[in-house]
XYZ file of C-alpha atoms in Angstrom:
518
model
C -0.056 17.908 -44.962
C -3.342 19.271 -44.107
C -6.786 18.407 -46.014
C -9.689 20.212 -45.693
C -12.779 17.143 -44.873
C -16.660 17.820 -45.135
C -17.842 15.046 -42.098
C -20.057 12.434 -43.789
C -23.095 12.368 -41.111
C -24.437 9.971 -42.744
C -27.995 8.473 -44.439
C -30.750 10.605 -43.662
C -28.607 13.774 -42.120
C -27.170 16.890 -43.247
C -23.411 17.394 -43.686
C -21.331 19.604 -41.022
C -19.764 22.037 -42.317
C -16.193 21.460 -43.004
C -13.320 20.913 -40.338
C -9.574 21.122 -40.955
C -8.084 18.072 -40.207
C -5.088 17.787 -37.341
C -2.146 17.752 -39.354
C -0.379 14.216 -39.578
C -4.374 12.703 -38.980
C -6.969 10.964 -41.714
C -9.906 9.954 -41.696
C -13.431 11.926 -39.881
C -12.117 13.880 -37.671
C -13.921 17.288 -36.767
C -11.691 20.174 -35.455
C -14.499 22.841 -34.191
C -16.892 21.524 -31.646
C -18.947 23.483 -28.960
C -21.683 21.218 -27.826
C -22.643 23.700 -25.387
C -23.002 26.623 -27.815
C -26.592 26.418 -27.903
C -26.809 27.712 -31.988
C -24.195 24.789 -32.522
C -26.007 22.138 -31.303
C -28.979 22.165 -33.130
C -27.758 23.398 -36.076
C -25.031 20.761 -36.369
C -24.032 19.228 -32.851
C -27.400 17.376 -31.639
C -27.160 15.229 -35.022
C -23.850 14.064 -35.271
C -23.962 13.495 -31.466
C -26.865 11.273 -31.996
C -25.535 9.245 -35.020
C -22.200 8.527 -32.774
C -23.826 7.155 -29.673
C -25.983 4.629 -31.892
C -22.673 3.291 -33.213
C -20.912 3.253 -30.402
C -24.281 1.690 -27.945
C -24.200 -0.925 -30.943
C -20.797 -2.184 -31.002
C -20.252 -1.650 -27.056
C -23.289 -4.072 -26.329
C -21.481 -6.746 -28.618
C -18.607 -6.001 -26.242
C -21.061 -6.983 -23.290
C -22.819 -10.304 -24.930
C -19.339 -10.922 -25.745
C -17.627 -10.483 -22.393
C -20.310 -12.256 -20.428
C -20.699 -15.628 -22.588
C -19.307 -18.013 -19.909
C -21.902 -17.318 -17.687
C -24.024 -19.300 -20.409
C -20.998 -22.007 -21.353
C -19.842 -22.576 -18.032
C -23.535 -24.463 -16.595
C -24.203 -26.178 -19.933
C -19.876 -27.594 -20.082
C -21.224 -30.617 -18.251
C -24.144 -31.764 -20.413
C -20.809 -31.569 -23.266
C -18.962 -34.047 -21.227
C -16.626 -31.492 -18.995
C -16.944 -31.782 -14.887
C -15.709 -29.340 -12.602
C -16.064 -28.230 -9.747
C -17.857 -25.165 -8.428
C -14.282 -23.387 -7.398
C -13.007 -24.618 -10.986
C -16.478 -22.455 -13.043
C -16.236 -19.237 -10.868
C -12.885 -19.230 -12.026
C -14.155 -19.183 -15.614
C -16.334 -16.759 -14.783
C -13.743 -14.637 -12.809
C -11.523 -14.281 -15.453
C -12.771 -12.477 -18.314
C -14.230 -9.919 -15.787
C -10.596 -9.599 -14.415
C -9.111 -8.829 -18.233
C -12.003 -6.554 -18.893
C -11.499 -4.941 -16.056
C -7.662 -4.557 -16.601
C -8.395 -3.467 -20.172
C -10.300 -0.571 -19.674
C -7.211 1.503 -18.611
C -5.597 1.425 -22.283
C -8.655 1.534 -23.732
C -9.524 4.463 -22.263
C -6.229 5.773 -23.613
C -7.122 4.549 -26.891
C -9.328 7.402 -28.102
C -7.440 10.488 -27.644
C -5.178 8.334 -29.384
C -5.941 6.981 -32.629
C -9.735 8.915 -32.340
C -12.554 8.048 -31.632
C -13.859 6.159 -35.038
C -11.171 4.224 -34.888
C -10.293 2.926 -31.936
C -14.226 1.828 -31.834
C -14.058 -0.367 -35.442
C -10.890 -1.969 -33.412
C -12.470 -3.006 -30.354
C -15.519 -3.856 -32.230
C -13.039 -6.144 -34.320
C -10.786 -7.784 -31.232
C -14.201 -9.820 -30.449
C -13.434 -12.218 -33.246
C -10.992 -13.830 -31.047
C -13.172 -14.964 -28.202
C -16.354 -15.444 -30.536
C -14.142 -17.731 -32.662
C -12.052 -19.849 -30.119
C -15.875 -20.781 -28.470
C -17.086 -21.694 -31.586
C -14.442 -23.604 -32.738
C -11.977 -24.845 -29.865
C -14.112 -25.142 -26.784
C -16.689 -27.810 -28.272
C -13.673 -29.934 -30.438
C -13.241 -33.524 -29.959
C -9.356 -32.732 -28.902
C -10.540 -30.613 -25.743
C -12.978 -32.849 -24.493
C -9.961 -36.246 -24.805
C -7.768 -34.236 -23.191
C -7.001 -34.676 -19.326
C -8.656 -32.656 -16.751
C -6.394 -30.367 -15.883
C -5.333 -29.640 -19.534
C -9.430 -28.830 -20.126
C -9.075 -26.391 -17.669
C -6.363 -24.224 -18.696
C -7.862 -24.206 -22.118
C -10.544 -23.127 -20.834
C -9.378 -20.563 -18.643
C -7.565 -19.274 -22.105
C -10.225 -19.212 -23.565
C -12.525 -17.762 -21.424
C -9.723 -14.586 -21.034
C -10.121 -13.512 -24.196
C -13.648 -12.246 -23.764
C -12.682 -10.073 -21.558
C -12.090 -8.017 -24.375
C -15.492 -7.130 -24.680
C -15.326 -5.806 -21.034
C -12.573 -2.866 -22.236
C -15.331 -1.738 -24.410
C -17.355 0.253 -21.953
C -14.600 2.417 -20.920
C -13.582 3.817 -24.837
C -17.154 4.574 -25.631
C -18.209 6.275 -22.601
C -14.935 8.892 -22.739
C -15.516 9.419 -26.500
C -19.449 9.744 -25.844
C -18.854 12.479 -22.915
C -17.103 14.581 -25.374
C -19.741 15.045 -27.954
C -22.917 16.471 -25.271
C -23.104 19.131 -23.632
C -23.466 19.262 -20.145
C -26.658 19.628 -19.636
C -27.785 16.406 -21.455
C -24.413 14.794 -20.828
C -25.838 12.767 -17.722
C -28.718 11.045 -19.585
C -26.659 10.530 -22.986
C -24.079 8.453 -20.549
C -26.509 6.553 -18.871
C -28.325 5.821 -22.505
C -24.667 4.507 -23.718
C -23.879 2.702 -20.880
C -27.678 0.747 -20.911
C -27.255 0.148 -24.918
C -23.692 -1.686 -23.537
C -25.151 -3.723 -20.734
C -28.395 -4.442 -22.413
C -25.527 -7.139 -23.941
C -25.665 -8.955 -20.770
C -29.288 -9.306 -20.784
C -29.544 -10.786 -24.746
C -26.744 -12.960 -23.658
C -28.080 -14.707 -20.971
C -31.443 -14.582 -22.755
C -30.920 -16.110 -25.887
C -27.040 -17.865 -25.932
C -28.946 -20.796 -23.682
C -31.592 -21.063 -26.579
C -29.261 -21.425 -29.713
C -27.749 -24.064 -27.727
C -30.204 -26.338 -27.881
C -31.705 -25.776 -31.947
C -32.355 -29.422 -32.876
C -32.652 -31.009 -29.290
C -35.550 -32.600 -28.697
C -37.545 -30.642 -26.572
C -37.946 -33.432 -24.580
C -34.223 -34.268 -24.245
C -33.865 -30.695 -23.061
C -36.120 -31.594 -19.473
C -33.392 -34.067 -18.628
C -30.281 -33.183 -15.636
C -27.918 -34.375 -19.359
C -28.257 -33.248 -22.482
C -26.540 -32.434 -26.008
C -25.893 -28.772 -27.097
C -24.543 -26.617 -29.412
C -21.513 -24.686 -27.536
C -19.888 -24.000 -30.787
C -23.495 -21.760 -31.958
C -22.955 -19.820 -28.407
C -20.143 -18.207 -31.092
C -20.737 -18.774 -34.532
C -24.287 -16.623 -33.754
C -22.339 -12.766 -33.425
C -20.142 -12.726 -36.084
C -22.374 -11.374 -38.452
C -22.817 -8.287 -35.965
C -19.206 -8.106 -34.962
C -18.863 -7.511 -39.329
C -21.483 -5.293 -39.228
C -20.435 -3.314 -36.218
C -17.143 -3.433 -37.500
C -17.866 -1.561 -40.393
C -20.677 0.700 -39.242
C -17.866 2.164 -37.312
C -15.142 2.655 -39.967
C -17.793 4.311 -42.312
C -19.797 6.156 -40.107
C -18.559 7.373 -37.200
C -16.745 10.671 -36.289
C -13.240 11.315 -34.372
C -13.316 14.551 -32.630
C -9.722 16.937 -32.252
C -10.517 18.289 -28.558
C -10.977 14.762 -27.094
C -7.478 14.622 -27.846
C -5.527 14.171 -24.404
C -1.983 14.070 -23.484
C 0.021 11.755 -20.985
C -0.458 15.145 -18.483
C -3.712 15.194 -18.364
C -4.237 11.576 -17.015
C -1.631 12.182 -14.962
C -3.374 15.228 -13.439
C -6.890 13.576 -12.652
C -4.781 10.997 -10.880
C -4.065 13.857 -7.842
C -7.912 14.813 -7.247
C -9.450 13.452 -4.217
C -12.710 13.272 -5.996
C -11.324 10.821 -9.050
C -10.755 7.918 -5.985
C -13.930 8.869 -4.241
C -16.237 8.519 -7.071
C -13.635 4.884 -7.923
C -14.414 3.717 -5.256
C -18.545 4.083 -5.541
C -18.273 2.384 -8.830
C -17.133 -0.417 -7.018
C -20.277 -0.642 -5.464
C -22.463 0.460 -8.391
C -21.435 -0.798 -11.537
C -19.147 -3.803 -9.827
C -22.462 -4.908 -8.288
C -24.506 -4.846 -11.412
C -21.699 -6.935 -13.481
C -20.476 -9.350 -10.242
C -24.114 -10.510 -9.650
C -24.293 -10.557 -14.010
C -21.624 -13.240 -14.106
C -22.431 -14.746 -10.985
C -25.949 -14.880 -10.303
C -26.668 -18.358 -12.528
C -24.444 -20.692 -10.685
C -25.212 -19.344 -6.898
C -29.201 -19.931 -8.158
C -28.052 -23.554 -8.957
C -26.086 -24.623 -6.322
C -27.903 -22.311 -3.322
C -31.746 -23.862 -4.116
C -30.677 -27.547 -6.108
C -33.832 -28.736 -4.695
C -36.511 -25.877 -6.159
C -34.614 -26.222 -9.551
C -34.969 -30.250 -9.498
C -39.103 -29.389 -8.778
C -38.497 -26.780 -12.288
C -36.965 -28.892 -14.857
C -37.973 -25.258 -17.420
C -36.634 -23.016 -14.911
C -33.508 -25.480 -14.262
C -32.817 -25.459 -18.619
C -33.010 -22.085 -18.924
C -31.207 -20.682 -15.731
C -28.856 -17.782 -17.442
C -32.185 -16.953 -18.793
C -32.819 -15.977 -15.024
C -29.867 -13.573 -14.880
C -31.242 -11.705 -18.313
C -34.118 -10.844 -15.910
C -31.758 -8.369 -13.395
C -29.204 -7.641 -16.894
C -32.408 -6.615 -17.925
C -33.316 -4.533 -15.070
C -30.172 -2.995 -14.099
C -29.434 -1.879 -17.719
C -32.923 -0.391 -18.590
C -32.521 1.754 -14.761
C -29.345 2.696 -15.770
C -31.113 6.198 -17.927
C -33.372 6.781 -15.142
C -30.393 6.936 -12.640
C -28.245 9.745 -14.670
C -31.999 11.275 -15.574
C -32.944 11.729 -11.774
C -29.618 13.169 -11.370
C -30.002 15.424 -13.721
C -32.597 16.326 -11.229
C -32.615 16.085 -7.785
C -28.385 15.369 -7.498
C -26.322 12.339 -8.539
C -25.296 12.306 -5.005
C -28.178 12.426 -3.038
C -29.808 9.550 -5.919
C -26.178 7.722 -5.252
C -26.842 7.700 -1.655
C -30.575 5.923 -1.654
C -29.416 3.800 -4.076
C -26.480 2.182 -1.182
C -29.459 2.141 1.255
C -31.168 0.549 -0.712
C -28.834 -2.187 -1.899
C -28.330 -2.910 1.486
C -31.331 -3.254 2.646
C -32.356 -5.515 -0.307
C -29.535 -7.692 0.453
C -30.189 -8.581 4.353
C -33.973 -10.034 2.603
C -31.131 -11.853 -0.011
C -29.892 -13.605 2.993
C -33.513 -13.936 5.328
C -34.803 -16.345 1.605
C -31.669 -18.015 1.404
C -31.777 -19.099 5.396
C -35.673 -19.463 4.833
C -35.723 -21.862 1.944
C -38.060 -19.244 -0.157
C -36.526 -18.876 -3.842
C -39.434 -16.303 -4.941
C -37.943 -13.828 -1.529
C -34.330 -14.748 -2.563
C -34.876 -13.945 -6.508
C -36.793 -11.016 -5.941
C -34.568 -9.651 -3.619
C -31.778 -9.719 -6.229
C -34.124 -8.203 -9.065
C -34.242 -5.032 -6.724
C -30.601 -4.946 -6.743
C -30.256 -5.438 -10.167
C -32.439 -1.831 -10.559
C -31.054 0.234 -7.564
C -27.122 -0.664 -9.642
C -28.168 0.476 -12.149
C -29.959 3.345 -11.066
C -26.486 3.990 -9.305
C -24.705 3.562 -12.333
C -26.354 6.444 -13.997
C -26.150 8.877 -10.897
C -22.604 8.349 -10.181
C -21.797 8.709 -14.047
C -23.248 12.070 -13.989
C -22.031 13.090 -11.047
C -18.402 12.628 -12.351
C -18.078 15.387 -15.095
C -20.430 17.659 -13.229
C -17.495 17.863 -10.614
C -14.919 17.842 -13.018
C -17.316 20.936 -14.687
C -17.106 22.649 -11.703
C -12.796 21.635 -10.259
C -11.842 23.264 -13.475
C -14.504 26.373 -12.998
C -12.673 27.065 -9.698
C -9.568 26.450 -11.441
C -9.922 29.136 -13.913
C -10.534 31.468 -11.608
C -7.936 30.870 -9.077
C -5.096 30.929 -11.400
C -6.775 33.316 -14.054
C -7.386 31.187 -16.505
C -10.068 31.760 -19.955
C -12.827 29.212 -18.469
C -13.347 27.894 -21.984
C -10.141 26.658 -22.035
C -10.419 25.359 -18.622
C -13.748 23.357 -19.696
C -11.774 21.421 -22.529
C -8.940 20.298 -20.399
C -11.566 19.449 -17.553
C -12.994 17.562 -19.556
C -10.284 15.533 -20.425
C -10.004 14.687 -17.298
C -13.640 13.550 -16.440
C -12.793 11.191 -19.822
C -9.497 9.956 -17.708
C -11.815 9.493 -14.612
C -14.425 7.741 -16.441
C -11.978 5.164 -17.654
C -10.302 5.002 -14.118
C -13.769 4.681 -12.587
C -15.027 1.937 -15.662
C -11.990 -0.326 -14.688
C -12.027 -0.107 -10.281
C -15.376 -0.356 -10.994
C -15.293 -3.440 -12.532
C -12.613 -4.791 -10.651
C -15.573 -4.953 -8.118
C -17.131 -7.456 -10.300
C -14.297 -9.312 -9.610
C -13.968 -8.864 -5.750
C -17.962 -10.164 -6.212
C -16.851 -13.583 -7.488
C -13.558 -13.961 -5.319
C -15.971 -13.507 -2.377
C -18.486 -16.010 -3.805
C -15.656 -18.574 -4.197
C -14.458 -18.293 -0.998
C -17.612 -18.857 0.294
C -17.813 -22.334 -1.979
C -14.491 -23.881 -1.055
C -15.509 -25.658 1.970
C -18.426 -26.938 0.158
C -17.041 -27.793 -3.098
C -13.685 -29.437 -0.397
C -16.983 -32.026 0.665
C -18.790 -32.481 -1.938
C -15.701 -33.758 -3.773
C -14.729 -36.028 -0.871
C -18.109 -37.873 -1.325
C -17.561 -41.319 -2.850
C -21.404 -41.617 -4.900
C -22.982 -39.257 -7.247
C -26.000 -39.760 -4.667
C -23.746 -38.406 -1.353
C -22.124 -35.621 -3.512
C -26.171 -34.399 -3.898
C -27.050 -35.228 -0.612
C -23.924 -32.804 1.220
C -24.343 -29.914 -1.846
C -28.138 -29.858 -0.713
C -26.946 -29.988 3.131
C -24.999 -26.934 1.965
C -26.732 -25.122 0.433
C -26.702 -21.711 2.920
C -22.995 -21.849 1.620
C -23.307 -18.526 0.193
C -24.451 -16.504 2.900
C -21.310 -15.558 4.796
C -20.813 -13.587 1.306
C -23.882 -11.800 0.933
C -22.880 -10.745 4.658
C -19.628 -9.135 3.001
C -22.279 -7.336 0.404
C -24.440 -5.523 2.799
C -21.253 -4.380 5.157
C -20.256 -3.018 1.896
C -23.037 -1.234 0.753
C -22.860 0.307 4.304
C -20.156 1.581 4.209
C -20.771 2.589 0.211
C -23.461 4.854 2.040
C -21.206 5.975 4.700
C -19.084 7.330 2.404
C -21.183 9.371 -0.014
C -22.947 10.786 2.662
C -19.402 12.075 4.282
C -17.932 13.895 1.133
C -20.803 15.135 -0.110
C -24.050 15.062 2.206
C -23.063 15.966 5.450
C -24.165 18.993 6.598
C -21.410 20.704 7.538
C -20.401 20.227 3.474
C -21.808 23.280 2.672
C -20.032 25.320 5.361
C -16.881 23.747 3.969
C -17.201 24.545 -0.159
C -19.869 26.701 -0.874
C -20.395 25.469 -4.621
C -21.544 22.417 -2.664
C -21.034 19.174 -5.377
C -24.229 17.407 -3.685
C -26.507 20.129 -5.210
C -28.203 19.463 -8.330
C -26.310 18.979 -11.285
C -24.313 16.290 -9.969
């Protein structure tokens, strides 16, 4: 049965015109959606799009917060009485990154299958699982009395569930990409992503403070002190409830966002899909990988600095917060700059800058300068955030151009081709988001491999004092990993230039993808 429904735009917004729901689907579906029509956008579209963007950002923000919870948890396990090696701690930050990356593809498929409203509701509700496990199982006396091996496996399983927060990004970005016109898509997607990415900064700022509520300040300054790990889980529950209810009550789904398997399969045939996914490894992979790894890297690279600065040592995850905040706020700027000067040009400048910043980070480690090392990483986060915005601006622009070319080549109506290629662009956003997040996994794998040698030496040391001495003597363990990252950024810059900016490219493709719209 086909019902006629009126789209409720939420409190404070004018109701949208009545729309006809697709047969067999119930809920807040909108059939007529033409954001590139300026009169439609001004009268109806912009209000609805803004409302859905705001609610999507809130749910995605919580997803990122939950995704990175274990970057703080691993720093406090020893205070709770659970001792793990550096390589084992890296496993606990790596697994949610890996699971979140894997979930991004099915999360992208979920939007056209269930609708943006329904899937945002479900994906927000799934965050109850990792937060409740962290609140109930991890701090339990039962786990504390298990063997080392059992503790590791239980923690590994609990950390893995946090990966559901990482999947939210792809479904949110794919959904919002349909709501906005091409001329505003770069900034809208950048804003949506930044709202989500800020969840990393918020979690790394607030959780270290929450877990020591009720602990005397004098005790907190000690190397070993009491923590309330359960609070790290419970603090998110009210917000997850709000996000779930608001998504169900106020969000909308677009019939236009429907995509069959053929649209996704078609997107895999384009070389641009894989090039952009590769470049996103360098931008978002760096952002999320360093967000997960930086607190552990600092702790095991500058122990002498932290010993002399107990406040920084106590709030070590707060230093990661600074990087995540800078990278998140920079993302809309990347989209805005790309709208003005071209995404390819911005992306090339980003990778060149990231290679230079990594070189300074290596210098900071070798000369034992925490200020140089930390400052270099803040620049890396800034550039990664800008690059996240520029690469995601490029994807819909590239596929809009491909759609126009395909319409001309086969004699299709340009309007019909535009809708189909928007679906393919949404699929690529999901694919690139997943592959880019795997870049974060690779960063942690490289760092973990670099740490294995010193971890083995520390484990072999007989006394606590000897273990500390061995760790201090090998505090430059991260340098080989940093050289790998520097070389990688040079490769990313080379690919960007070769594919989109080399002088001969204009003659090969008259309507160059490196123009101001890409």
